Amino acid sequence: MASASDPKRQLKIKTGVVKRLAKEKQMYEKEVKDQSAKVEKMKADEKDEYDIKKQIEVLEESKTMIPDCKRRLKTAYDDLTNLVAETEEEFGTTEEYKMAKEILEKTVLED
C-alpha cells in the first residue's frame, strides 16, 4: 500500500486538486456572466425591484468567490509545480508525472 508521502500518489492528488480548482474557477466566471445577463434582462423588462435586488445579491456572491478560487488555484498550482520539479528525475516517465505536466500546461493563472 502506498504511503501518504508516496510521490506518485502525491502527483496524482495534487494534479486532481489543480484540475478541480481550475474547473471551479471557470464555473464561477460563467455564473457571473450568466447572472449579469439575467439581471440586465430583468432591468430591461422592468421586473419587480425586490426580485432584481435578490438576483444582484446572487451575482455579488458569485463575484466574491472568484478571487478566493484564484488564490487557492495559484497555491495548488505552485505546489504541483514544485512537486513536478522534485520528482522529474525519478518519475519523469510515469503516467502520473505526464498528467501533472499536462495539467500545469493547460491551467491558466491570472493576477
Short mmCIF file of C-alpha atoms in Angstrom, two decimals:
data_model
loop_
_atom_site.label_atom_id
_atom_site.label_comp_id
_atom_site.label_asym_id
_atom_site.label_seq_id
_atom_site.Cartn_x
_atom_site.Cartn_y
_atom_site.Cartn_z
CA MET A 1 0.00 0.00 0.00
CA ALA A 2 1.22 3.49 -0.87
CA SER A 3 2.07 5.84 1.96
CA ALA A 4 0.87 9.43 2.20
CA SER A 5 4.37 10.57 1.28
CA ASP A 6 4.45 8.43 -1.88
CA PRO A 7 5.50 10.93 -4.61
CA LYS A 8 3.47 9.21 -7.35
CA ARG A 9 0.35 9.34 -5.20
CA GLN A 10 1.05 12.98 -4.31
CA LEU A 11 1.41 13.80 -8.02
CA LYS A 12 -1.97 12.24 -8.70
CA ILE A 13 -3.67 14.01 -5.76
CA LYS A 14 -2.18 17.44 -6.46
CA THR A 15 -2.96 17.11 -10.19
CA GLY A 16 -6.59 16.41 -9.28
CA VAL A 17 -6.72 19.43 -6.99
CA VAL A 18 -5.41 21.79 -9.70
CA LYS A 19 -7.83 20.31 -12.24
CA ARG A 20 -10.82 20.68 -9.87
CA LEU A 21 -9.96 24.25 -8.85
CA ALA A 22 -9.46 25.34 -12.47
CA LYS A 23 -12.89 23.92 -13.30
CA GLU A 24 -14.40 25.61 -10.23
CA LYS A 25 -12.94 28.99 -11.28
CA GLN A 26 -14.40 28.60 -14.78
CA MET A 27 -17.79 27.71 -13.30
CA TYR A 28 -17.86 30.84 -11.11
CA GLU A 29 -16.78 33.05 -14.02
CA LYS A 30 -19.55 31.60 -16.20
CA GLU A 31 -22.05 32.03 -13.37
CA VAL A 32 -21.12 35.72 -13.03
CA LYS A 33 -21.52 36.24 -16.78
CA ASP A 34 -24.88 34.42 -16.88
CA GLN A 35 -26.18 36.14 -13.75
CA SER A 36 -25.13 39.58 -15.05
CA ALA A 37 -27.12 38.94 -18.23
CA LYS A 38 -30.11 37.80 -16.18
CA VAL A 39 -30.04 40.96 -14.04
CA GLU A 40 -29.75 43.18 -17.13
CA LYS A 41 -32.71 41.41 -18.76
CA MET A 42 -34.78 41.77 -15.59
CA LYS A 43 -33.99 45.50 -15.51
CA ALA A 44 -34.83 45.87 -19.21
CA ASP A 45 -38.11 44.01 -18.69
CA GLU A 46 -38.82 46.25 -15.67
CA LYS A 47 -39.28 43.30 -13.32
CA ASP A 48 -40.05 43.71 -9.63
CA GLU A 49 -37.36 45.75 -7.85
CA TYR A 50 -37.17 43.22 -4.98
CA ASP A 51 -36.55 40.32 -7.41
CA ILE A 52 -33.85 42.30 -9.19
CA LYS A 53 -32.22 43.12 -5.85
CA LYS A 54 -32.20 39.41 -4.90
CA GLN A 55 -30.59 38.46 -8.22
CA ILE A 56 -27.95 41.16 -7.74
CA GLU A 57 -27.16 39.60 -4.34
CA VAL A 58 -26.68 36.22 -6.03
CA LEU A 59 -24.41 37.89 -8.61
CA GLU A 60 -22.30 39.58 -5.92
CA GLU A 61 -21.94 36.30 -4.05
CA SER A 62 -20.56 34.62 -7.16
CA LYS A 63 -18.20 37.52 -7.79
CA THR A 64 -16.73 37.23 -4.29
CA MET A 65 -15.94 33.55 -4.85
CA ILE A 66 -13.64 34.18 -7.82
CA PRO A 67 -10.66 35.84 -6.01
CA ASP A 68 -10.66 33.10 -3.35
CA CYS A 69 -10.82 30.42 -6.01
CA LYS A 70 -7.95 32.05 -7.94
CA ARG A 71 -5.85 32.20 -4.77
CA ARG A 72 -6.46 28.53 -3.98
CA LEU A 73 -5.72 27.59 -7.60
CA LYS A 74 -2.42 29.52 -7.53
CA THR A 75 -1.38 27.77 -4.30
CA ALA A 76 -2.28 24.33 -5.68
CA TYR A 77 -0.55 25.14 -8.99
CA ASP A 78 2.64 26.19 -7.17
CA ASP A 79 2.55 23.04 -5.01
CA LEU A 80 2.19 20.85 -8.08
CA THR A 81 4.91 22.76 -9.94
CA ASN A 82 7.32 22.19 -7.04
CA LEU A 83 6.43 18.51 -6.79
CA VAL A 84 6.90 18.05 -10.54
CA ALA A 85 10.34 19.67 -10.30
CA GLU A 86 11.30 17.46 -7.33
CA THR A 87 10.11 14.21 -8.91
CA GLU A 88 11.14 14.67 -12.56
CA GLU A 89 14.29 12.59 -12.32
CA GLU A 90 12.67 9.66 -10.53
CA PHE A 91 9.15 9.72 -12.02
CA GLY A 92 9.51 11.63 -15.32
CA THR A 93 8.32 8.67 -17.37
CA THR A 94 5.29 7.73 -15.24
CA GLU A 95 1.68 8.39 -16.19
CA GLU A 96 1.16 10.47 -13.00
CA TYR A 97 4.06 12.74 -13.91
CA LYS A 98 2.85 13.18 -17.50
CA MET A 99 -0.67 14.04 -16.30
CA ALA A 100 0.74 16.58 -13.82
CA LYS A 101 2.78 18.28 -16.57
CA GLU A 102 -0.23 18.33 -18.89
CA ILE A 103 -2.49 19.94 -16.26
CA LEU A 104 0.17 22.56 -15.49
CA GLU A 105 0.41 23.43 -19.19
CA LYS A 106 -3.38 23.67 -19.59
CA THR A 107 -4.02 25.71 -16.45
CA VAL A 108 -4.20 29.46 -16.91
CA LEU A 109 -3.36 31.61 -13.91
CA GLU A 110 -4.39 35.25 -13.74
CA ASP A 111 -3.49 38.02 -11.33
#
